Coordinates of C-alpha atoms in Angstrom, one line a residue:
M1 CA -40.4 21.6 -32.7
L2 CA -41.2 18.0 -32.7
S3 CA -42.5 16.1 -35.7
G4 CA -45.8 14.3 -36.0
N5 CA -49.0 14.6 -34.0
T6 CA -47.1 14.7 -30.7
I7 CA -46.3 18.4 -30.7
I8 CA -49.2 19.5 -28.5
F9 CA -48.9 16.5 -26.2
L10 CA -45.2 17.1 -25.6
T11 CA -45.8 20.8 -24.9
L12 CA -48.1 19.7 -22.1
V13 CA -45.6 17.2 -20.7
W14 CA -42.6 19.5 -20.7
G15 CA -44.7 22.2 -19.1
T16 CA -45.3 19.9 -16.1
R17 CA -42.8 19.5 -13.3
E18 CA -41.1 16.2 -13.0
G19 CA -43.1 13.5 -11.3
Q20 CA -45.9 15.9 -10.3
T21 CA -48.8 14.3 -12.2
I22 CA -49.6 11.1 -14.0
S23 CA -50.8 11.5 -17.6
Q24 CA -52.9 9.0 -19.6
I25 CA -51.8 8.0 -23.1
A26 CA -53.5 5.9 -25.8
E27 CA -50.3 4.5 -27.2
C28 CA -46.7 4.8 -26.3
G29 CA -44.3 6.2 -28.9
F30 CA -41.3 8.2 -30.0
A31 CA -40.8 11.6 -31.5
C32 CA -37.9 14.0 -32.3
S33 CA -37.5 17.6 -33.6
E34 CA -39.7 18.5 -36.6
G35 CA -38.0 18.1 -39.9
V36 CA -35.3 15.8 -38.6
S37 CA -35.0 12.2 -39.8
C38 CA -34.4 10.3 -36.6
K39 CA -34.0 6.6 -36.2
N40 CA -34.8 5.0 -32.9
K41 CA -33.9 1.6 -31.4
M42 CA -34.4 -0.2 -28.1
N43 CA -31.5 -2.4 -26.9
R44 CA -30.0 -4.0 -23.8
N45 CA -26.4 -4.0 -25.0
I46 CA -23.3 -2.2 -23.6
F47 CA -21.8 -1.0 -26.8
N48 CA -22.2 2.6 -25.8
S49 CA -20.9 2.0 -22.3
F50 CA -17.3 2.8 -23.1
C51 CA -16.5 6.5 -23.4
R52 CA -14.0 8.4 -25.4
Q53 CA -12.4 11.8 -24.8
P54 CA -14.5 14.6 -26.1
P55 CA -13.3 17.2 -28.6
P56 CA -13.0 20.8 -27.3
S57 CA -16.4 21.8 -28.8
V58 CA -18.2 19.1 -26.8
T59 CA -18.8 20.0 -23.2
P60 CA -21.4 18.8 -20.6
S61 CA -23.5 21.9 -21.3
I62 CA -24.6 20.6 -24.7
L63 CA -27.0 18.3 -22.8
E64 CA -29.7 20.9 -22.0
S65 CA -32.4 18.9 -20.2
L66 CA -33.7 15.6 -19.0
T67 CA -37.3 15.5 -17.8
L68 CA -39.0 12.4 -16.3
S69 CA -42.6 11.6 -15.6
T70 CA -45.0 8.7 -15.2
D71 CA -47.8 7.9 -17.8
T72 CA -50.5 5.3 -17.7
K73 CA -51.9 3.3 -20.6
C74 CA -55.3 1.7 -19.9
V75 CA -57.3 -0.9 -21.7
H76 CA -60.2 -0.2 -19.3
R77 CA -60.5 0.9 -15.7
G78 CA -58.4 -1.2 -13.4
A79 CA -56.4 -2.7 -16.3
C80 CA -53.6 -0.2 -16.8
A81 CA -49.8 -0.3 -17.2
L82 CA -47.2 2.3 -16.1
Y83 CA -44.7 3.9 -18.5
L84 CA -41.8 6.2 -17.9
S85 CA -42.0 9.3 -20.1
V86 CA -38.6 10.7 -20.9
S87 CA -38.0 14.1 -22.6
A88 CA -34.5 15.3 -23.5
S89 CA -32.8 18.0 -25.5
L90 CA -29.3 18.3 -26.9
I91 CA -27.4 21.1 -28.7
M92 CA -25.9 19.4 -31.8
E93 CA -22.2 19.4 -32.6
E94 CA -20.6 18.2 -35.8
S95 CA -19.1 15.1 -34.2
L96 CA -22.5 14.0 -32.6
R97 CA -24.8 11.4 -34.2
G98 CA -27.6 11.4 -31.6
L99 CA -28.3 10.6 -28.0
E100 CA -29.0 7.5 -25.8
I101 CA -31.4 7.2 -22.8
C102 CA -30.7 4.3 -20.5
L103 CA -32.9 3.0 -17.7
L104 CA -31.4 1.0 -14.8
S105 CA -33.7 -0.7 -12.4
L106 CA -32.1 -0.6 -9.0
D107 CA -34.3 -3.4 -7.8
T108 CA -33.4 -6.0 -10.5
Q109 CA -30.2 -4.4 -12.0
E110 CA -31.9 -4.7 -15.5
T111 CA -30.8 -2.1 -18.0
R112 CA -32.8 -0.9 -21.0
C113 CA -31.7 1.7 -23.5
H114 CA -33.3 3.7 -26.3
S115 CA -31.0 5.3 -28.8
T116 CA -31.9 8.2 -31.3
R117 CA -29.6 8.5 -34.3
I118 CA -29.4 11.2 -37.0
P119 CA -27.8 10.5 -40.4
K120 CA -24.5 12.2 -40.9
V121 CA -25.8 14.6 -43.5
S122 CA -28.6 15.7 -41.2
S123 CA -26.4 16.1 -38.2
R124 CA -24.2 18.6 -40.1
K125 CA -27.2 20.7 -40.8
M126 CA -28.2 20.6 -37.1
V127 CA -24.9 22.0 -35.8
G128 CA -25.7 24.6 -33.2
R129 CA -29.4 23.7 -33.2
T130 CA -31.4 21.9 -30.4
L131 CA -32.4 18.3 -30.9
Q132 CA -35.5 17.4 -28.9
V133 CA -36.4 13.8 -28.2
H134 CA -39.4 12.3 -26.5
F135 CA -39.9 8.6 -25.6
D136 CA -42.5 7.1 -23.4
C137 CA -42.3 3.3 -24.1
F138 CA -40.3 2.3 -21.0
E139 CA -42.7 0.1 -19.1
V140 CA -42.1 0.3 -15.4
S141 CA -43.5 -1.1 -12.1
V142 CA -45.3 0.4 -9.2
A143 CA -42.8 2.0 -6.7
Q144 CA -39.9 1.0 -8.9
H145 CA -36.5 2.7 -8.1
L146 CA -34.8 3.8 -11.3
Y147 CA -31.6 5.4 -12.4
V148 CA -31.9 7.2 -15.7
T149 CA -28.9 8.3 -17.8
L150 CA -28.7 10.6 -20.9
K151 CA -25.6 10.2 -23.0
T152 CA -24.3 11.4 -26.4
I153 CA -23.7 9.1 -29.4
P154 CA -20.8 8.6 -29.5
Y155 CA -20.4 8.5 -25.8
Y156 CA -18.0 11.2 -24.6
C157 CA -16.6 10.9 -21.1
E158 CA -18.2 13.0 -18.4
V159 CA -20.8 14.4 -20.9
Q160 CA -24.0 12.9 -19.5
I161 CA -27.0 13.7 -17.2
S162 CA -28.0 11.2 -14.5
R163 CA -31.2 11.2 -12.4
E164 CA -32.8 8.9 -9.8
Y165 CA -36.5 8.5 -10.2
H166 CA -39.1 6.8 -8.0
V167 CA -42.2 5.6 -9.8
K168 CA -45.4 6.4 -8.0
D169 CA -46.6 3.7 -5.6
C170 CA -50.1 2.4 -4.7
T171 CA -50.7 5.2 -2.3
D172 CA -51.1 7.5 -5.3
A173 CA -54.8 7.9 -6.1
D174 CA -54.4 7.3 -9.9
V175 CA -52.0 4.3 -9.5
G176 CA -54.0 2.7 -6.7
R177 CA -57.3 3.0 -8.7
N178 CA -56.0 1.9 -12.1
I179 CA -53.2 -0.6 -11.5
A180 CA -54.5 -4.1 -10.8
A181 CA -51.3 -5.2 -9.0
C182 CA -52.0 -2.6 -6.3
S183 CA -54.9 -4.8 -5.1
A184 CA -52.2 -7.3 -4.0
A185 CA -51.0 -4.7 -1.5
R186 CA -54.2 -5.1 0.4
L187 CA -52.8 -8.0 2.5
Q188 CA -54.1 -9.0 5.9
Y189 CA -51.7 -10.7 8.2
S190 CA -51.4 -11.9 11.8
V191 CA -48.4 -13.2 13.8
D192 CA -48.7 -16.5 15.6
H193 CA -45.8 -16.3 18.1
A194 CA -46.4 -19.8 19.5
Q195 CA -46.1 -21.4 16.1
K196 CA -43.6 -18.8 14.8
A197 CA -45.7 -18.2 11.7
I198 CA -47.1 -15.2 9.9
K199 CA -50.6 -15.9 8.6
V200 CA -51.2 -14.0 5.3
Q201 CA -54.5 -13.6 3.6
F202 CA -55.4 -11.5 0.5
A203 CA -58.3 -9.1 1.2
D204 CA -59.1 -8.8 -2.5
I205 CA -57.9 -10.7 -5.6
P206 CA -59.2 -9.1 -8.8
R207 CA -60.6 -11.2 -11.7
A208 CA -59.9 -14.6 -10.1
Q209 CA -56.2 -14.1 -10.3
A210 CA -53.7 -16.6 -8.7
Y211 CA -51.0 -15.0 -6.6
Y212 CA -47.7 -16.0 -4.9
V213 CA -46.7 -14.9 -1.4
R214 CA -43.4 -15.3 0.5
L215 CA -41.2 -13.9 3.2
C216 CA -38.0 -12.2 2.3
L217 CA -35.2 -10.2 3.9
K218 CA -34.9 -6.7 2.4
W219 CA -31.4 -5.5 1.7
F220 CA -30.6 -4.0 -1.6
A221 CA -33.2 -6.4 -3.0
C222 CA -35.5 -8.7 -1.1
E223 CA -33.6 -11.9 -0.6
D224 CA -35.3 -15.3 -0.2
Y225 CA -36.3 -16.2 3.3
S226 CA -39.0 -18.8 2.6
P227 CA -40.1 -20.4 -0.7
P228 CA -43.1 -18.8 -2.4
V229 CA -46.5 -20.2 -1.7
L230 CA -49.2 -20.2 -4.5
V231 CA -52.6 -18.8 -3.6
N232 CA -55.1 -20.4 -6.1
A233 CA -57.7 -18.3 -7.7
E234 CA -60.3 -20.8 -6.6
Q235 CA -59.5 -20.1 -3.0
P236 CA -58.7 -16.4 -2.9
R237 CA -59.5 -16.1 0.9
K238 CA -57.3 -19.0 1.9
A239 CA -54.9 -18.0 4.7
V240 CA -51.2 -19.0 4.1
A241 CA -48.9 -19.7 7.1
L242 CA -45.3 -18.5 6.5
K243 CA -42.8 -19.8 9.0
Y244 CA -40.1 -17.6 10.5
S245 CA -37.2 -18.1 13.0
Q246 CA -37.0 -14.5 14.2
L247 CA -39.0 -11.3 13.6
L248 CA -36.6 -8.9 12.1
P249 CA -37.1 -5.3 10.9
C250 CA -36.2 -6.3 7.3
L251 CA -38.5 -9.3 7.3
C252 CA -41.1 -8.5 4.7
I253 CA -44.2 -10.1 3.2
E254 CA -44.1 -10.1 -0.6
G255 CA -46.9 -10.9 -3.0
W256 CA -47.3 -10.9 -6.7
A257 CA -49.6 -12.1 -9.4
A258 CA -48.8 -15.5 -10.9
V259 CA -47.9 -14.1 -14.3
P260 CA -44.4 -13.4 -15.9
D261 CA -42.7 -10.1 -14.7
A262 CA -45.6 -9.3 -12.3
V263 CA -45.3 -6.3 -10.0
R264 CA -44.3 -7.3 -6.5
I265 CA -45.8 -5.6 -3.5
Q266 CA -44.0 -5.7 -0.2
I267 CA -45.2 -5.1 3.4
C268 CA -42.5 -4.8 6.1
P269 CA -44.6 -4.8 9.3
F270 CA -41.6 -5.0 11.7
E271 CA -39.4 -2.3 10.2
N272 CA -39.5 -0.1 13.3
D273 CA -38.7 -2.8 15.8
T274 CA -34.9 -2.8 15.6
R275 CA -34.2 -4.2 19.1
S276 CA -33.4 -7.7 17.9
L277 CA -30.5 -6.4 15.8
W278 CA -28.3 -5.4 18.7
D279 CA -27.7 -9.0 19.8
Y280 CA -25.6 -9.8 16.8
I281 CA -22.3 -8.9 18.5
F282 CA -19.3 -11.3 18.1
Y283 CA -15.9 -11.3 19.8
N284 CA -12.8 -13.1 18.6
P285 CA -10.5 -13.7 21.7
F286 CA -7.5 -14.6 19.4
T287 CA -7.6 -11.4 17.3
R288 CA -9.3 -9.4 20.1
S289 CA -11.7 -8.0 17.5
L290 CA -15.3 -7.0 18.3
R291 CA -17.8 -7.1 15.4
W292 CA -21.5 -6.2 15.0
E293 CA -23.0 -8.0 12.0
P294 CA -26.7 -7.2 11.8
P295 CA -28.9 -9.5 9.6
C296 CA -30.7 -6.4 8.4
P297 CA -29.6 -2.9 7.2
V298 CA -30.2 -0.2 9.7
Q299 CA -29.4 3.5 9.6
G300 CA -27.9 4.8 12.8
Q301 CA -24.7 5.3 14.8
V302 CA -22.7 2.8 16.8
H303 CA -20.3 3.8 19.6
L304 CA -18.2 1.9 22.2
C305 CA -19.1 3.2 25.7
G306 CA -18.2 2.7 29.3
M307 CA -21.0 1.7 31.7
S308 CA -21.3 3.5 35.0
E309 CA -21.2 1.7 38.3
M310 CA -25.0 2.3 38.8
G311 CA -25.6 0.8 35.3
D312 CA -27.8 3.8 34.3
L313 CA -25.4 5.7 31.9
C314 CA -23.0 4.5 29.3
W315 CA -20.5 7.2 28.3
E316 CA -19.3 7.1 24.7
L317 CA -15.6 6.6 24.1
R318 CA -14.0 9.1 21.8
H319 CA -13.2 8.3 18.2
T320 CA -15.4 5.1 18.3
G321 CA -18.4 6.5 16.2
R322 CA -19.4 4.4 13.3
T323 CA -22.3 4.9 10.9
G324 CA -24.6 2.1 9.5
P325 CA -26.2 0.4 7.6
G326 CA -23.5 -2.4 7.3
S327 CA -21.4 -4.2 9.8
V328 CA -19.1 -2.5 12.3
H329 CA -15.6 -3.7 13.3
Y330 CA -13.3 -2.7 16.2
S331 CA -9.8 -4.2 16.5
K332 CA -7.8 -4.9 19.6
V333 CA -10.6 -4.4 22.1
D334 CA -10.2 -4.9 25.9
P335 CA -12.9 -7.4 27.0
Q336 CA -13.9 -5.5 30.1
P337 CA -17.3 -6.2 31.7
W338 CA -18.2 -2.5 31.6
L339 CA -17.2 -2.0 28.0
C340 CA -20.4 -1.9 25.9
M341 CA -21.7 -1.0 22.5
K342 CA -24.3 1.8 22.1
F343 CA -26.7 1.9 19.2
S344 CA -28.6 5.0 18.3
T345 CA -31.4 5.3 15.6
V346 CA -34.4 7.5 15.0
Q347 CA -36.3 5.1 17.2
G348 CA -34.0 5.6 20.2
S349 CA -30.8 4.2 21.8
W350 CA -29.9 0.7 23.0
V351 CA -26.9 -0.6 24.9
R352 CA -25.4 -4.1 24.9
C353 CA -22.5 -5.2 27.1
P354 CA -21.0 -8.4 25.5
F355 CA -18.5 -9.0 28.3
A356 CA -20.8 -8.5 31.3
D357 CA -21.0 -12.2 32.1
G358 CA -17.3 -12.0 33.2
N359 CA -16.2 -15.0 31.0
F360 CA -13.3 -13.1 29.5
P361 CA -10.0 -12.3 31.1
G362 CA -10.2 -8.9 32.8
W363 CA -8.2 -6.6 35.1
K364 CA -8.7 -4.5 38.2
M365 CA -7.1 -1.4 39.6
K366 CA -6.9 -1.0 43.3
I367 CA -5.8 1.9 45.4
H368 CA -3.8 1.4 48.6
Q369 CA -2.7 4.0 51.1
L370 CA 0.9 4.0 52.3
P371 CA 2.8 6.6 54.4
D372 CA 3.0 9.8 52.3
K373 CA 2.0 8.0 49.1
I374 CA -0.8 6.3 47.2
R375 CA -0.2 3.0 45.4
A376 CA -2.2 2.1 42.3
S377 CA -2.0 -1.7 41.8
F378 CA -3.1 -3.6 38.7
I379 CA -4.2 -7.2 38.7
S380 CA -4.7 -8.9 35.4
R381 CA -5.7 -12.4 34.4
S382 CA -3.6 -12.1 31.2
P383 CA -0.4 -10.3 30.2
A384 CA -1.1 -6.5 29.8
R385 CA 0.5 -3.1 30.0
F386 CA -1.0 -0.1 31.9
Q387 CA -0.7 3.6 32.4
V388 CA -1.9 5.9 35.2
Q389 CA -3.1 9.4 34.7
L390 CA -3.7 12.1 37.4
C391 CA -6.5 14.3 36.1
N392 CA -9.0 17.0 37.1
R393 CA -12.5 15.4 36.8
T394 CA -14.8 17.1 34.3
E395 CA -17.3 14.2 33.6
P396 CA -17.3 10.4 34.1
F397 CA -14.4 8.8 32.1
H398 CA -13.3 12.2 30.9
C399 CA -11.1 14.6 32.8
H400 CA -8.3 17.1 32.2
V401 CA -5.0 15.2 32.3
L402 CA -2.5 16.7 34.8
E403 CA 0.2 14.0 34.7
T404 CA 0.8 10.6 33.0
I405 CA 2.8 7.9 34.7
S406 CA 3.9 4.6 33.0
V407 CA 3.4 1.4 34.9
G408 CA 6.0 -1.4 34.7
P409 CA 5.1 -4.3 32.5
Q410 CA 2.9 -7.0 34.0
E411 CA 3.7 -10.5 32.8
G412 CA 2.1 -13.9 33.3
V413 CA -1.4 -14.8 34.6
D414 CA -2.7 -13.1 37.7
A415 CA 0.4 -11.1 38.0
R416 CA 0.6 -7.6 39.6
A417 CA 2.1 -4.3 38.7
H418 CA 1.9 -1.0 40.6
V419 CA 3.0 2.6 40.7
D420 CA 3.4 4.9 43.7
I421 CA 2.1 8.5 43.6
P422 CA 3.0 11.1 46.2
E423 CA 0.1 11.7 48.5
A424 CA 0.2 15.5 48.1
E425 CA -0.6 15.1 44.4
V426 CA -3.8 13.1 45.0
C427 CA -5.5 14.4 48.1
S428 CA -7.3 17.3 46.5
P429 CA -11.0 17.7 45.5
D430 CA -11.9 16.5 42.0
I431 CA -8.5 14.9 41.5
C432 CA -8.8 11.4 40.1
I433 CA -6.6 8.4 39.3
Q434 CA -7.3 6.8 36.0
G435 CA -5.9 3.5 35.0
W436 CA -5.6 2.6 31.3
R437 CA -4.6 -0.5 29.4
T438 CA -2.2 0.7 26.8
D439 CA -1.6 -2.5 24.7
V440 CA -5.1 -2.3 23.1
D441 CA -6.9 0.2 20.9
Y442 CA -10.2 0.4 22.8
S443 CA -10.4 0.2 26.6
V444 CA -12.5 1.8 29.3
P445 CA -10.4 3.5 32.0
A446 CA -10.8 2.6 35.7
Q447 CA -11.3 5.8 37.5
M448 CA -11.2 6.6 41.2
C449 CA -11.9 10.1 42.6
D450 CA -12.3 11.8 45.9
I451 CA -9.6 9.7 47.5
R452 CA -9.6 10.3 51.3
C453 CA -6.1 10.7 52.7
S454 CA -5.7 10.1 56.5
E455 CA -3.2 12.1 58.5
W456 CA 0.0 10.3 59.6
R457 CA 2.4 11.6 62.3
C458 CA 5.5 10.3 63.8
V459 CA 5.4 9.5 67.6
T460 CA 7.7 7.7 70.0
V461 CA 6.8 4.3 71.3
G462 CA 6.3 5.7 74.7
Q463 CA 3.8 8.1 73.3
V464 CA 2.0 5.3 71.5
L465 CA 1.8 3.2 74.7
Q466 CA 0.8 6.1 76.9
E467 CA -1.4 8.3 74.6
E468 CA -2.4 6.6 71.4
A469 CA -2.7 2.9 72.2
P470 CA -5.9 3.4 74.3
K471 CA -7.5 5.1 71.2
A472 CA -6.4 2.3 68.9
T473 CA -8.3 -0.4 70.5
G474 CA -7.6 -3.9 69.3
L475 CA -4.0 -3.1 68.3
S476 CA -0.8 -4.1 69.9
Y477 CA 2.8 -3.2 69.0
H478 CA 5.6 -5.8 68.9
H479 CA 9.2 -4.5 68.8
P480 CA 12.4 -6.0 70.1
Q481 CA 13.3 -2.7 71.8
V482 CA 9.8 -1.7 72.9
G483 CA 9.9 0.7 75.8
K484 CA 12.7 2.8 74.5
K485 CA 11.4 6.3 74.1
S486 CA 13.7 7.0 71.2
S487 CA 12.0 4.4 69.0
C488 CA 9.8 6.1 66.3
I489 CA 6.8 4.8 64.6
S490 CA 4.0 6.3 62.6
L491 CA 0.4 5.9 63.7
R492 CA -2.9 6.8 62.0
T493 CA -5.5 7.6 64.6
D494 CA -8.3 5.7 62.8
A495 CA -7.9 1.9 63.2
S496 CA -8.6 1.2 59.5
A497 CA -4.9 1.0 58.5
H498 CA -1.6 1.0 60.3
L499 CA 2.0 1.0 59.1
P500 CA 5.3 1.9 60.7
C501 CA 7.5 4.6 59.3
Q502 CA 10.4 2.2 59.6
S503 CA 10.5 -1.5 59.1
S504 CA 11.5 -2.2 62.7
G505 CA 8.1 -3.4 63.9
L506 CA 4.4 -3.5 63.1
F507 CA 1.0 -3.4 64.6
R508 CA -1.2 -6.5 64.6
Q509 CA -5.0 -6.7 64.7
H510 CA -6.3 -8.7 67.7

């Protein structure tokens, strides 16, 4: 049991689930188990931050419970303060002298601790018994994000309980009705796009209180974006114009009373409009690195993708998925016009193609038909290495690889490299030729499918002149021994291409 007049009160608190209700207290205070002489102390030092190895009898299970809740202490209606109520229990061991409760504000990084110590003689009598401690004098702020830790004294390594706790915000009926700072959350604003300004006005300022208002960028904390502007109590309805350069999802309006350590209320009206973040893409042509550095944190996924010819689909490249909220980096990226970045959040998906303007060196793959073979040629504006794959198409940019063929190195600017593939291996339905750049880590393949192969046959010159030449209008054949029926050429019956099977002559287009 706990000593003093707090026994009944603590029974009610411990019987309530954590964070479920808000209790009112007349005064904050401290209590420990009945009959135990406890000494308590508030501090902000780090003397108990360094742990020691525990003896065999001290295990994490000696810390039985840590319960957190929010209390209010009111002078009168509308003039209340919030306090964190902490209840903890510990099974005493001979080496223990008490326990310590520490409160870390994740918004300000401020740490406050409360230690409960038992005299050495009393601690020996308590061995095997449960020590109960209650403390409700941690003053907290509306919507504050806290990290609470319960440790032993002395502090033994890995013998602790840690909890995150969110203090109720102004949407809670009790908090909104009794905490004066919640009135500051009733801000009215409008956006003047022409002047690039957000006009802010307080709908209600209680008891002629002066307030500050500013714009800030919310990351871990809300960082300065504009200097704070004072709203005088004499002009509570005065509108304040806060200038901005760009509307960002983390751009927030922050207001607080002009008193020390006042509660700060934030409104982030553009948090769902993430479209502006996707333009912060940077490419370094010397290191060939591609970076996305958003000015705001955003939860989502980023992929590299290949844009289709119609520009309606962007197919994600394998092994390129990255998860926010920070920056994303890709090394050795091929600056192709159709290589893009795809961003996906709960609001939807967006695609940006940083090389679409064609200002970076690129490459092309072309397919040429030769007698009995297909030639894949590569033209690059910078030195590069390529590879060709024959594959069975399954979906755009992805197909089952049948054969891989290396291409000779391409050196210099605007140089060419090629590889020849037997026609019989290509001229089948769903067979594709994919061209890859192999000297980079990320590249979109050039893919050509459904290649039409024309029929070639070998005929004598006499047959050409007598039978095929009338069909191939606009063509003539020049050969030093023309007319000899033993001369052999190859002729494709459509006039779109023509090559001899020997290098003894050629057709020319009239």
